[in-house]
Coordinates of C-alpha atoms and ligand atoms in Angstrom, one line a residue:
M392 CA 0.0 0.0 0.0
K393 CA 1.5 3.3 -1.1
K394 CA 1.3 6.7 0.5
V395 CA 1.0 9.6 -1.9
C396 CA 1.6 13.2 -1.2
V397 CA -0.1 15.6 -3.6
L398 CA 1.3 19.2 -3.6
G399 CA -1.2 21.7 -4.9
L400 CA -5.0 21.1 -4.4
G401 CA -6.4 23.1 -7.3
Y402 CA -8.3 22.0 -10.4
I403 CA -5.9 19.1 -11.0
G404 CA -4.4 18.2 -7.6
L405 CA -7.7 17.9 -5.7
P406 CA -9.4 15.6 -8.2
T407 CA -6.2 13.5 -8.4
A408 CA -5.8 13.3 -4.6
S409 CA -9.5 12.4 -4.2
M410 CA -9.3 9.8 -7.0
F411 CA -6.3 8.0 -5.5
A412 CA -7.8 8.1 -2.0
S413 CA -11.1 6.7 -3.1
H414 CA -9.2 3.9 -4.8
G415 CA -7.6 2.7 -1.6
V416 CA -4.4 4.7 -1.6
Q417 CA -3.4 6.7 1.5
V418 CA -3.1 10.3 0.4
V419 CA -1.9 13.6 2.0
G420 CA -3.1 16.6 0.0
V421 CA -1.0 19.7 0.6
D422 CA -1.8 23.3 -0.2
I423 CA 0.0 26.4 1.1
N424 CA -3.4 28.3 1.1
L425 CA -4.8 27.9 4.6
S426 CA -8.3 28.9 3.6
V427 CA -8.3 26.1 1.0
I428 CA -7.3 23.6 3.7
E429 CA -9.9 24.9 6.1
T430 CA -12.6 24.7 3.4
L431 CA -11.6 21.1 2.6
R432 CA -11.5 20.1 6.2
R433 CA -15.1 21.2 6.5
G434 CA -15.9 18.8 3.7
Q435 CA -16.5 21.5 1.2
I436 CA -14.6 22.2 -2.1
H437 CA -13.3 25.6 -3.2
I438 CA -13.8 25.0 -6.9
E439 CA -16.7 23.9 -9.1
E440 CA -16.3 20.6 -10.9
N441 CA -18.9 18.0 -11.7
G442 CA -19.0 15.2 -9.1
L443 CA -15.9 16.5 -7.2
Q444 CA -17.7 17.3 -4.0
E445 CA -19.1 13.8 -3.7
R446 CA -15.8 12.2 -4.7
M447 CA -13.9 14.3 -2.1
Q448 CA -16.4 13.4 0.6
I449 CA -16.0 9.7 -0.2
A450 CA -12.2 10.1 0.0
L451 CA -12.4 12.0 3.3
S452 CA -14.8 9.6 4.9
S453 CA -12.8 6.6 3.9
G454 CA -10.0 8.0 6.1
N455 CA -7.6 7.7 3.1
L456 CA -7.4 11.5 2.5
R457 CA -5.9 14.1 4.8
V458 CA -5.2 17.7 3.9
E459 CA -2.3 19.6 5.4
T460 CA -0.3 22.8 4.7
Q461 CA 3.1 21.0 4.7
P462 CA 4.3 17.9 2.9
E463 CA 5.4 14.9 4.9
P464 CA 7.3 11.7 4.1
A465 CA 5.6 9.5 1.5
D466 CA 6.4 6.9 -1.2
V467 CA 5.3 9.2 -4.0
F468 CA 5.2 13.0 -4.4
I469 CA 3.0 14.5 -7.1
I470 CA 3.5 18.2 -8.0
S471 CA 0.4 19.8 -9.3
V472 CA 0.9 23.5 -8.7
P473 CA 0.1 26.4 -11.0
T474 CA 2.5 27.4 -13.8
P475 CA 1.2 30.7 -15.1
I476 CA 2.8 33.1 -17.5
Q477 CA 4.0 36.6 -16.5
A478 CA 3.0 39.9 -18.1
D479 CA 5.9 39.5 -20.6
K480 CA 4.5 36.0 -21.5
S481 CA 7.5 34.1 -19.9
S482 CA 6.8 31.2 -17.7
D483 CA 6.4 31.6 -14.0
M484 CA 7.8 28.4 -12.4
R485 CA 8.1 29.7 -8.9
A486 CA 5.4 27.4 -7.5
V487 CA 7.1 24.4 -9.0
V488 CA 10.4 25.4 -7.5
S489 CA 9.0 26.0 -4.1
A490 CA 6.9 22.8 -4.1
T491 CA 10.0 20.8 -5.2
K492 CA 12.1 22.4 -2.4
A493 CA 9.4 21.5 0.1
I494 CA 9.7 17.9 -0.9
L495 CA 13.4 17.8 -0.5
P496 CA 13.6 17.3 3.3
H497 CA 11.3 14.3 3.0
L498 CA 12.8 12.7 -0.1
R499 CA 14.0 9.1 0.7
P500 CA 15.7 6.4 -1.4
G501 CA 13.1 4.5 -3.4
N502 CA 10.7 7.5 -3.7
L503 CA 8.9 8.4 -6.9
V504 CA 8.4 12.1 -7.8
I505 CA 6.0 13.1 -10.5
L506 CA 5.6 16.6 -12.0
E507 CA 2.1 17.0 -13.3
S508 CA 2.1 20.8 -13.8
T509 CA 2.2 21.9 -17.4
S510 CA 5.8 23.0 -17.8
P511 CA 8.2 24.4 -20.4
P512 CA 10.1 21.7 -22.3
G513 CA 13.0 20.4 -20.2
A514 CA 11.6 21.4 -16.8
T515 CA 11.7 17.9 -15.3
Q516 CA 15.4 17.4 -16.1
N517 CA 16.7 20.9 -15.8
L518 CA 14.6 22.5 -13.1
V519 CA 13.1 19.8 -10.8
R520 CA 15.9 17.2 -11.0
P521 CA 18.8 19.5 -9.8
I522 CA 16.7 20.7 -6.8
L523 CA 15.8 17.1 -5.8
E524 CA 19.4 16.1 -6.0
G525 CA 20.4 18.9 -3.6
N526 CA 20.7 16.6 -0.6
G527 CA 23.0 14.1 -2.4
L528 CA 20.4 11.5 -3.6
R529 CA 20.6 10.8 -7.4
A530 CA 17.6 10.7 -9.7
G531 CA 17.4 7.4 -11.5
K532 CA 19.7 5.7 -9.0
D533 CA 18.2 6.6 -5.6
F534 CA 14.8 7.9 -6.5
K535 CA 12.6 7.9 -9.6
L536 CA 11.4 11.0 -11.4
A537 CA 8.8 11.4 -14.2
Y538 CA 6.6 13.9 -15.9
S539 CA 2.9 13.1 -16.4
P540 CA 0.7 15.9 -17.7
E541 CA -3.0 16.1 -16.9
R542 CA -5.1 16.2 -20.1
V543 CA -8.5 16.4 -18.6
L544 CA -11.2 18.8 -19.7
P545 CA -12.6 21.1 -17.0
G546 CA -16.2 20.2 -16.4
Q547 CA -15.4 16.5 -17.1
I548 CA -12.3 16.1 -15.0
L549 CA -13.4 13.0 -13.0
R550 CA -14.5 11.0 -16.0
E551 CA -11.5 12.0 -18.1
L552 CA -9.0 11.3 -15.3
V553 CA -10.1 7.7 -15.5
E554 CA -10.8 7.2 -19.2
N555 CA -8.2 9.4 -21.0
A556 CA -5.0 8.0 -22.3
R557 CA -2.2 9.0 -19.9
V558 CA 1.3 9.7 -20.9
I559 CA 4.2 9.2 -18.5
G560 CA 7.6 10.4 -19.4
G561 CA 10.4 9.1 -17.2
I562 CA 13.9 10.4 -16.8
D563 CA 14.6 6.7 -17.4
E564 CA 12.6 3.6 -18.1
E565 CA 12.3 2.6 -14.5
S566 CA 10.8 5.9 -13.5
A567 CA 8.2 5.7 -16.3
K568 CA 7.3 2.2 -15.3
A569 CA 6.9 3.2 -11.6
G570 CA 4.6 6.0 -12.8
R571 CA 2.5 3.5 -14.7
D572 CA 2.1 1.3 -11.6
L573 CA 0.9 4.2 -9.7
Y574 CA -1.7 5.6 -12.1
L575 CA -3.0 2.0 -12.7
H576 CA -4.8 2.5 -9.4
F577 CA -7.6 4.4 -11.2
V578 CA -6.6 5.0 -14.9
K579 CA -8.6 2.8 -17.3
G580 CA -7.3 4.6 -20.5
E581 CA -4.2 3.5 -22.3
I582 CA -0.9 4.4 -20.4
V583 CA 1.9 5.4 -22.8
L584 CA 5.4 5.5 -21.5
T585 CA 8.0 7.8 -23.0
T586 CA 10.8 10.2 -22.1
A587 CA 10.2 13.3 -19.8
I588 CA 10.8 15.8 -22.6
T589 CA 8.5 14.0 -25.0
A590 CA 5.7 14.0 -22.4
E591 CA 6.3 17.7 -21.7
M592 CA 6.0 18.4 -25.4
V593 CA 2.9 16.2 -25.9
K594 CA 1.0 18.3 -23.4
L595 CA 2.2 21.6 -25.0
M596 CA 1.6 20.4 -28.5
E597 CA -2.0 19.3 -27.7
N598 CA -3.0 22.7 -26.3
T599 CA -1.1 24.6 -29.1
F600 CA -2.9 22.5 -31.7
R601 CA -6.2 23.6 -30.3
D602 CA -5.2 27.2 -29.9
V603 CA -4.0 27.5 -33.5
N604 CA -7.1 25.9 -34.8
I605 CA -9.4 28.2 -32.8
A606 CA -7.3 31.1 -34.1
L607 CA -8.1 29.9 -37.7
A608 CA -11.8 29.8 -36.9
N609 CA -11.6 33.3 -35.4
E610 CA -9.7 34.6 -38.5
F611 CA -12.5 33.2 -40.7
A612 CA -15.0 35.2 -38.5
L613 CA -13.1 38.4 -39.1
L614 CA -13.1 37.7 -42.8
A615 CA -16.8 37.0 -42.8
D616 CA -17.5 40.3 -41.2
Q617 CA -15.4 42.1 -43.8
M618 CA -16.7 40.2 -46.8
G619 CA -20.3 39.8 -45.7
F620 CA -20.9 36.0 -45.5
D621 CA -22.2 33.9 -42.6
V622 CA -19.2 32.3 -41.0
W623 CA -21.2 29.7 -39.1
E624 CA -23.0 28.5 -42.2
A625 CA -19.7 28.4 -44.1
I626 CA -18.0 26.4 -41.3
T627 CA -20.9 23.9 -41.1
I628 CA -20.7 23.3 -44.9
A629 CA -16.9 23.1 -44.9
N630 CA -17.0 20.5 -42.1
R631 CA -18.9 18.2 -44.3
H632 CA -15.6 17.6 -46.0
P633 CA -14.2 14.3 -44.7
R634 CA -10.8 15.8 -43.7
V635 CA -11.9 19.3 -42.5
Q636 CA -13.0 20.0 -38.9
I637 CA -13.0 23.8 -38.3
L638 CA -13.5 24.8 -34.7
R639 CA -15.9 27.5 -33.4
P640 CA -15.1 31.3 -33.5
G641 CA -15.8 33.1 -30.3
P642 CA -14.8 36.1 -28.1
G643 CA -11.3 34.7 -27.5
V644 CA -9.5 31.8 -25.8
G645 CA -9.3 31.6 -22.1
G646 CA -8.5 29.3 -19.2
H647 CA -5.2 28.6 -17.6
C648 CA -4.1 26.1 -20.3
I649 CA -4.7 26.9 -23.9
A650 CA -4.2 30.7 -23.5
V651 CA -1.0 30.0 -21.6
D652 CA 0.8 26.8 -22.8
P653 CA 1.7 27.9 -26.4
W654 CA 3.7 30.8 -24.8
F655 CA 6.0 28.1 -23.2
L656 CA 7.0 27.1 -26.7
V657 CA 7.4 30.6 -27.9
E658 CA 9.6 31.3 -24.9
A659 CA 11.7 28.1 -25.6
S660 CA 12.3 29.0 -29.2
P661 CA 11.1 32.4 -30.5
D662 CA 12.5 31.8 -34.0
K663 CA 10.7 28.5 -34.6
T664 CA 7.3 29.5 -33.3
K665 CA 6.0 32.2 -35.6
L666 CA 2.7 30.5 -36.4
I667 CA 2.1 29.6 -32.7
R668 CA 2.8 33.2 -31.6
Q669 CA 0.6 34.6 -34.3
A670 CA -2.3 32.3 -33.3
R671 CA -2.0 33.6 -29.7
L672 CA -2.2 37.2 -30.9
V673 CA -5.2 36.5 -33.1
N674 CA -7.1 34.9 -30.2
D675 CA -6.0 37.6 -27.8
G676 CA -7.3 40.2 -30.3
M677 CA -10.9 38.8 -30.2
P678 CA -12.1 40.7 -27.1
G679 CA -11.1 43.9 -28.9
Y680 CA -13.0 42.8 -31.9
V681 CA -16.2 42.2 -29.8
L682 CA -15.7 45.8 -28.5
S683 CA -15.6 47.1 -32.0
R684 CA -18.8 45.2 -32.9
A685 CA -20.5 46.6 -29.8
K686 CA -19.4 50.2 -30.8
R687 CA -20.8 49.6 -34.3
I688 CA -24.1 48.3 -33.1
L689 CA -24.5 51.2 -30.6
E690 CA -23.5 54.0 -32.9
G691 CA -25.7 57.1 -32.2
V692 CA -27.2 55.6 -29.0
Q693 CA -26.9 58.0 -26.1
A694 CA -25.3 56.7 -22.9
P695 CA -25.9 53.1 -23.8
I696 CA -26.0 50.3 -21.2
I697 CA -24.5 46.9 -22.1
A698 CA -25.4 43.7 -20.3
C699 CA -22.7 41.0 -20.4
L700 CA -24.1 37.5 -20.1
G701 CA -21.4 35.1 -18.9
L702 CA -17.9 35.8 -17.5
T703 CA -16.2 32.4 -17.3
Y704 CA -13.7 31.3 -19.8
K705 CA -16.1 28.7 -21.2
A706 CA -19.5 27.1 -20.7
D707 CA -20.7 25.4 -17.5
V708 CA -17.6 26.1 -15.3
D709 CA -16.9 28.7 -12.6
D710 CA -13.4 29.5 -13.8
I711 CA -12.7 33.2 -14.8
R712 CA -8.9 32.8 -15.2
E713 CA -7.7 34.3 -18.5
S714 CA -11.4 34.7 -19.4
P715 CA -11.9 36.5 -22.7
A716 CA -15.4 37.5 -21.4
V717 CA -13.8 39.4 -18.5
E718 CA -11.5 41.0 -21.0
V719 CA -14.5 42.1 -23.1
L720 CA -16.1 43.5 -19.9
E721 CA -13.0 45.4 -19.0
Q722 CA -12.5 46.8 -22.5
L723 CA -16.2 48.0 -22.6
M724 CA -15.7 49.8 -19.3
L725 CA -12.5 51.4 -20.4
A726 CA -14.2 52.6 -23.5
G727 CA -16.7 54.3 -21.2
F728 CA -19.8 52.1 -21.6
L729 CA -22.1 51.5 -18.6
V730 CA -22.0 47.8 -18.1
R731 CA -23.8 45.1 -16.1
A732 CA -22.6 41.5 -15.7
H733 CA -24.4 38.3 -14.9
D734 CA -23.0 34.8 -14.6
P735 CA -24.9 32.1 -12.7
H736 CA -21.6 30.3 -12.0
V737 CA -19.6 33.1 -10.6
V738 CA -19.5 34.8 -7.2
P739 CA -18.9 38.5 -8.2
P740 CA -15.4 39.8 -7.4
D741 CA -15.5 43.0 -5.2
V742 CA -14.5 45.2 -8.1
L743 CA -17.7 44.2 -10.0
A744 CA -20.1 44.3 -7.1
S745 CA -21.7 47.5 -8.3
H746 CA -22.1 46.2 -11.8
W747 CA -23.5 42.8 -10.9
A748 CA -27.0 41.5 -11.8
N749 CA -28.4 38.4 -10.2
S750 CA -30.4 37.3 -13.3
V751 CA -30.6 37.7 -17.0
E752 CA -33.8 39.8 -16.5
E753 CA -32.0 42.2 -14.1
A754 CA -29.0 42.4 -16.4
V755 CA -30.9 43.4 -19.5
H756 CA -33.5 45.6 -17.9
D757 CA -33.4 49.0 -19.7
A758 CA -30.2 48.0 -21.5
D759 CA -29.4 48.8 -25.1
L760 CA -27.3 45.8 -25.9
A761 CA -26.9 42.3 -24.4
I762 CA -23.7 40.5 -25.3
L763 CA -23.8 36.7 -24.8
L764 CA -20.2 35.8 -24.0
V765 CA -20.5 32.3 -22.6
D766 CA -22.7 29.5 -23.8
H767 CA -23.7 28.3 -20.3
A768 CA -26.6 25.8 -20.3
E769 CA -28.7 28.4 -18.4
F770 CA -28.4 30.7 -21.4
R771 CA -28.7 28.3 -24.3
G772 CA -32.5 28.1 -24.1
L773 CA -33.1 31.8 -23.8
P774 CA -36.2 32.9 -25.8
P775 CA -36.4 36.3 -27.6
E776 CA -38.9 37.4 -25.0
A777 CA -36.1 37.4 -22.4
L778 CA -35.1 40.8 -24.0
A779 CA -38.5 42.3 -23.6
S780 CA -37.5 44.8 -20.9
M781 CA -34.6 46.2 -22.8
R782 CA -34.7 49.8 -23.9
T783 CA -34.1 48.4 -27.4
P784 CA -33.8 44.7 -27.8
R785 CA -30.4 43.9 -29.3
L786 CA -28.3 40.8 -28.7
L787 CA -24.8 40.0 -29.9
D788 CA -24.3 36.2 -29.6
T789 CA -20.6 35.7 -29.7
R790 CA -20.9 31.9 -29.4
Q791 CA -23.8 31.3 -31.8
C792 CA -25.3 29.3 -28.9
L793 CA -29.0 30.5 -29.1
D794 CA -31.6 28.4 -30.9
Q795 CA -31.3 29.6 -34.4
T796 CA -34.8 28.5 -35.4
L797 CA -36.1 31.0 -32.7
W798 CA -33.6 33.8 -33.1
K799 CA -32.3 33.9 -36.6
N800 CA -34.8 36.5 -37.9
V801 CA -35.3 38.4 -34.6
S802 CA -34.6 42.1 -35.1
G803 CA -31.5 43.2 -33.2
Y804 CA -30.0 39.7 -33.1
E805 CA -26.5 39.3 -34.4
V806 CA -23.9 36.5 -34.2
L807 CA -20.2 37.1 -34.1
Ligands
SAJ2100 N1 -12.9 27.7 -27.6 C1 -13.3 28.4 -28.7 N2 -13.7 27.7 -29.9 C2 -13.7 26.3 -29.9 C3 -13.3 25.6 -28.7 C4 -12.9 26.3 -27.6 O1 -13.4 29.6 -28.8 O2 -14.1 25.7 -30.9 C5 -12.5 28.4 -26.4 C6 -13.3 28.2 -25.2 O3 -14.4 28.9 -25.1 C7 -12.3 28.5 -24.1 C8 -11.0 28.0 -24.7 O4 -11.2 28.0 -26.1 O5 -12.2 29.9 -23.8 C9 -10.4 26.7 -24.2 O6 -11.5 25.8 -24.0 P1 -11.4 24.2 -24.3 O7 -12.7 23.6 -24.0 O8 -10.9 24.0 -25.7 O9 -10.2 23.7 -23.4 P2 -9.8 23.8 -21.8 O10 -8.9 25.0 -21.6 O11 -11.0 23.8 -21.0 O12 -9.1 22.5 -21.6 C10 -7.9 22.2 -22.5 C11 -8.1 20.8 -23.1 N3 -7.1 20.6 -24.1 C12 -7.4 20.2 -25.4 O13 -8.6 20.0 -25.7 C13 -6.3 20.0 -26.3 C14 -7.9 19.8 -22.0 O14 -7.9 18.5 -22.5 C15 -6.6 20.0 -21.2 O15 -6.4 19.1 -20.2 C16 -6.7 21.4 -20.6 O16 -6.8 22.3 -21.7 C17 -5.4 21.6 -19.8 O17 -5.5 21.5 -18.5 O18 -4.4 21.8 -20.3

C-alpha cells in the first residue's frame, strides 16, 4: 500500500488526490493556502467541478485522504501546482520550484516524484531534478522522477482522469514504469510510456494544436465580417468535407491552459514558433473585436447600457482565469460604456459588485445591448422574450449558442 503526497490542491491536484484516496491509496493533500485547507477540512470544495464534491467526501470519509499545509514523508510525491505566465509571456515556475524544495527534506531512497504541472520543455530534467538532487540523492539511481501531464477537460475532469490515455515520461525507463504502476490505481485509459521531454512536449503540442485551430476559426469570422458572409454556415458546410474540422469562433480563448501553454513554446524557441505566436495574438485580439462590434451596433445611441451575459472562460464552469469574457467587460468599461454583468456560475469579485446583476432579467432591464459571452446551459434556451424589458432589444451572440430557429430572424439579433 503506497502513501502519496499531492502538492497543490487546485483543479488538477484535488481531483487527483480524491481519486487516489477513493481507490484505496493513503493520500496527504498539501496546499499552502490555509483557507483552501480549512474549506476542505469542513468537507467543502473551493472550486466547481462535476462530481468532485461527492468524490472528495467519499475520499475523506474513507479515512484515506488528509489535507495539510506542509508535505510529509511519502512513497510518491505529485507536484500539481500552477505554472502561469507573467506579463511578458514568460513562464512563472516559482510554485514548482518551491513545491520541489518543500519535498526535499522528505525525499528518501526509493521514492517516486512526478511533475504534473504543465511546464516548459526540459523542466523535469533541468529544473526539478537539480533541486531534488540537492541533498545528495541521485535521480534514476536513488529515486525515480517522471513527468505526467494532466489532459482532462474542466467540467469533465473526474471522468477523463479515468478514461483518457495517460502519458508518463520518465527520466529513465524505471521511472516511467513506476509512474505507470501508480496511475494504474484508477486510470482505465491507455498508459503510454516515453521520455520526460516528450511527455512535456505532448502536453504543450495538444493545447497549441487547439489554440492554432481556434485562431483559424476566429480569423474566418473576421473575414466573414469584412466580406459579408455567414461564417457559421460556411463552417458547417466546410466541415462536411471528410478531412476538415474547423472549430468555433468566439470572443477569444481563455482558461489557464490553452491561453498559456503555447507561450511556453514561444519562450523556448522564439525563432521557430512564428505561427504559434501569431495564433495567440489572433485569439488575444478577439475581445477587442467584440468591443468594435458593440461600438458599431450602438453608434448614435446616447449613454448606452450593455449587459454582459457570462464571464467564465467557457461554458458550465466557474473559472474566470484568463477569461476573454472578463477582458471584453474590462474593455467595454475602459471605452466608457455603462455595463452590467451576470453569470450564474460566478461569485462576483468585489470590483464588479456595483455592476452585478443576479439574473438575465435584471442584467438586460433598460439595457441597449446584451452580449452573450459564454454558452452556459442556463443561457442556451433563452427565448427572444427574455429581452422584452430592454430599452431596445439587441443581442450579440458571440458563441452562436442560441436556438437559431427561434432567433435567426429576430430584429436586433446578431452573431459574431
Ligand atoms: N474555444 C473556442 N472555440 C472552440 C473551442 C474552444 O473559442 O471551438 C475556447 C473556449 O471557449 C475556451 C478556450 O477555447 O475559452 C479553451 O477551451 P477548451 O474547452 O478548448 O479547453 P480547456 O482549456 O477547458 O481544456 C484544455 C483541453 N485541451 C485540449 O482539448 C487539447 C484539456 O484536454 C486540457 O487538459 C486542458 O486544456 C489543460 O488542462 O491543459
